[in-house]
């Protein structure tokens, strides 16, 4: 029977943020066809390089991998939003350094996932719901650079993509500025369920799922 494994960070491992409500993997199990299974290997706080350890714990009968990671890599560099600069070129140079580091880490991670020879899908990084509107605006702009890395990595390899920026598009989708609520988790689970059931991985054709 098909067995979906979730890899990455607290986008999937969100039990600590939904009180007694269902987390993403539980909601995914409720949406998968009868006989399908889902396992949570994602770990709250994980960065892109941490997915390698999660792959070491794959169930032997895993049939599909879904990866959502990168938000904590972005948080590592959140201080750049507070830094001053003498020119736009200086800002872009700093962002370029972050982009290149993330691209290396993300592509290395993705090759490790694809090395399992299983149908694999990835997710973009959604936009944080910071209370301060200016911080929210700056963070959304900065994240476009990292999301470009993710979309290029997916499309160049013919992988399907869940665009969490479009899935998690309401404030109520968030339990706090960066973690999915029960409502948000339900929407994420629905998008994943649609992807793994509907997408023909044999065609190696990139398709964007938004629920």
PDB file of C-alpha atoms in Angstrom, residues 121-210:
ATOM      1  CA  UNK A 121       7.571  16.534  -4.148  1.00  0.00           C
ATOM      2  CA  UNK A 122       8.729  19.797  -2.588  1.00  0.00           C
ATOM      3  CA  UNK A 123       7.046  22.838  -1.048  1.00  0.00           C
ATOM      4  CA  UNK A 124       7.790  26.533  -1.219  1.00  0.00           C
ATOM      5  CA  UNK A 125       8.298  28.593   1.939  1.00  0.00           C
ATOM      6  CA  UNK A 126       5.142  30.469   2.913  1.00  0.00           C
ATOM      7  CA  UNK A 127       5.121  34.113   3.945  1.00  0.00           C
ATOM      8  CA  UNK A 128       5.376  34.742   7.686  1.00  0.00           C
ATOM      9  CA  UNK A 129       2.531  36.599   9.386  1.00  0.00           C
ATOM     10  CA  UNK A 130       4.586  39.004  11.505  1.00  0.00           C
ATOM     11  CA  UNK A 131       2.378  41.505  13.417  1.00  0.00           C
ATOM     12  CA  UNK A 132       4.555  44.376  12.205  1.00  0.00           C
ATOM     13  CA  UNK A 133       3.451  45.060   8.646  1.00  0.00           C
ATOM     14  CA  UNK A 134       6.787  46.477   7.535  1.00  0.00           C
ATOM     15  CA  UNK A 135       8.655  43.414   8.797  1.00  0.00           C
ATOM     16  CA  UNK A 136       6.095  41.190   7.080  1.00  0.00           C
ATOM     17  CA  UNK A 137       6.592  43.107   3.836  1.00  0.00           C
ATOM     18  CA  UNK A 138      10.390  42.892   3.947  1.00  0.00           C
ATOM     19  CA  UNK A 139      10.355  39.206   4.858  1.00  0.00           C
ATOM     20  CA  UNK A 140       8.003  38.386   1.974  1.00  0.00           C
ATOM     21  CA  UNK A 141      10.304  40.177  -0.458  1.00  0.00           C
ATOM     22  CA  UNK A 142      13.416  38.450   0.870  1.00  0.00           C
ATOM     23  CA  UNK A 143      11.749  35.019   0.723  1.00  0.00           C
ATOM     24  CA  UNK A 144      11.170  35.366  -3.012  1.00  0.00           C
ATOM     25  CA  UNK A 145      14.901  34.789  -3.446  1.00  0.00           C
ATOM     26  CA  UNK A 146      14.866  31.482  -1.544  1.00  0.00           C
ATOM     27  CA  UNK A 147      11.616  30.391  -3.156  1.00  0.00           C
ATOM     28  CA  UNK A 148      13.217  30.979  -6.542  1.00  0.00           C
ATOM     29  CA  UNK A 149      15.858  28.427  -5.554  1.00  0.00           C
ATOM     30  CA  UNK A 150      13.161  25.916  -4.587  1.00  0.00           C
ATOM     31  CA  UNK A 151      11.063  26.358  -7.720  1.00  0.00           C
ATOM     32  CA  UNK A 152      14.093  26.164 -10.014  1.00  0.00           C
ATOM     33  CA  UNK A 153      15.299  23.026  -8.234  1.00  0.00           C
ATOM     34  CA  UNK A 154      11.876  21.414  -8.613  1.00  0.00           C
ATOM     35  CA  UNK A 155      11.204  22.404 -12.208  1.00  0.00           C
ATOM     36  CA  UNK A 156      14.679  21.527 -13.470  1.00  0.00           C
ATOM     37  CA  UNK A 157      14.156  18.012 -12.103  1.00  0.00           C
ATOM     38  CA  UNK A 158      10.555  17.598 -13.238  1.00  0.00           C
ATOM     39  CA  UNK A 159       9.201  17.466  -9.677  1.00  0.00           C
ATOM     40  CA  UNK A 160       5.724  18.503  -8.491  1.00  0.00           C
ATOM     41  CA  UNK A 161       5.503  21.500  -6.180  1.00  0.00           C
ATOM     42  CA  UNK A 162       3.095  22.546  -3.431  1.00  0.00           C
ATOM     43  CA  UNK A 163       3.089  26.350  -3.368  1.00  0.00           C
ATOM     44  CA  UNK A 164       2.447  27.060   0.296  1.00  0.00           C
ATOM     45  CA  UNK A 165       2.325  30.797  -0.408  1.00  0.00           C
ATOM     46  CA  UNK A 166      -0.995  30.176  -2.153  1.00  0.00           C
ATOM     47  CA  UNK A 167      -2.187  27.386   0.147  1.00  0.00           C
ATOM     48  CA  UNK A 168      -1.584  29.267   3.414  1.00  0.00           C
ATOM     49  CA  UNK A 169      -3.045  32.586   2.325  1.00  0.00           C
ATOM     50  CA  UNK A 170      -5.074  33.688   5.363  1.00  0.00           C
ATOM     51  CA  UNK A 171      -3.989  34.882   8.800  1.00  0.00           C
ATOM     52  CA  UNK A 172      -6.160  32.133  10.331  1.00  0.00           C
ATOM     53  CA  UNK A 173      -3.897  29.573   8.649  1.00  0.00           C
ATOM     54  CA  UNK A 174      -1.205  30.422  11.208  1.00  0.00           C
ATOM     55  CA  UNK A 175      -0.970  29.503  14.894  1.00  0.00           C
ATOM     56  CA  UNK A 176       1.771  32.123  15.257  1.00  0.00           C
ATOM     57  CA  UNK A 177       3.739  34.135  12.684  1.00  0.00           C
ATOM     58  CA  UNK A 178       5.548  31.088  11.297  1.00  0.00           C
ATOM     59  CA  UNK A 179       3.670  27.897  12.259  1.00  0.00           C
ATOM     60  CA  UNK A 180       0.520  26.422  10.683  1.00  0.00           C
ATOM     61  CA  UNK A 181      -2.707  26.350  12.675  1.00  0.00           C
ATOM     62  CA  UNK A 182      -5.266  23.547  12.521  1.00  0.00           C
ATOM     63  CA  UNK A 183      -6.960  25.370   9.646  1.00  0.00           C
ATOM     64  CA  UNK A 184      -3.655  25.925   7.874  1.00  0.00           C
ATOM     65  CA  UNK A 185      -2.620  22.332   8.456  1.00  0.00           C
ATOM     66  CA  UNK A 186      -5.869  21.105   6.919  1.00  0.00           C
ATOM     67  CA  UNK A 187      -5.189  23.101   3.766  1.00  0.00           C
ATOM     68  CA  UNK A 188      -1.614  21.824   3.572  1.00  0.00           C
ATOM     69  CA  UNK A 189      -2.784  18.240   4.080  1.00  0.00           C
ATOM     70  CA  UNK A 190      -5.411  18.632   1.350  1.00  0.00           C
ATOM     71  CA  UNK A 191      -2.811  19.893  -1.124  1.00  0.00           C
ATOM     72  CA  UNK A 192      -0.454  17.014  -0.332  1.00  0.00           C
ATOM     73  CA  UNK A 193      -3.232  14.439  -0.615  1.00  0.00           C
ATOM     74  CA  UNK A 194      -4.227  15.816  -4.005  1.00  0.00           C
ATOM     75  CA  UNK A 195      -0.627  15.730  -5.180  1.00  0.00           C
ATOM     76  CA  UNK A 196       0.251  12.175  -4.183  1.00  0.00           C
ATOM     77  CA  UNK A 197      -3.039  10.769  -5.484  1.00  0.00           C
ATOM     78  CA  UNK A 198      -3.342  12.722  -8.727  1.00  0.00           C
ATOM     79  CA  UNK A 199       0.217  13.314  -9.934  1.00  0.00           C
ATOM     80  CA  UNK A 200       1.761  10.846 -12.378  1.00  0.00           C
ATOM     81  CA  UNK A 201       5.365  10.710 -11.203  1.00  0.00           C
ATOM     82  CA  UNK A 202       6.379   8.478 -14.106  1.00  0.00           C
ATOM     83  CA  UNK A 203       6.014  11.433 -16.471  1.00  0.00           C
ATOM     84  CA  UNK A 204       8.617  13.549 -14.625  1.00  0.00           C
ATOM     85  CA  UNK A 205       6.494  16.625 -15.282  1.00  0.00           C
ATOM     86  CA  UNK A 206       6.371  19.543 -12.876  1.00  0.00           C
ATOM     87  CA  UNK A 207       2.901  20.519 -11.693  1.00  0.00           C
ATOM     88  CA  UNK A 208       2.028  23.129  -9.053  1.00  0.00           C
ATOM     89  CA  UNK A 209      -0.552  22.121  -6.430  1.00  0.00           C
ATOM     90  CA  UNK A 210      -2.367  24.678  -4.298  1.00  0.00           C
TER      91      UNK A 210
END
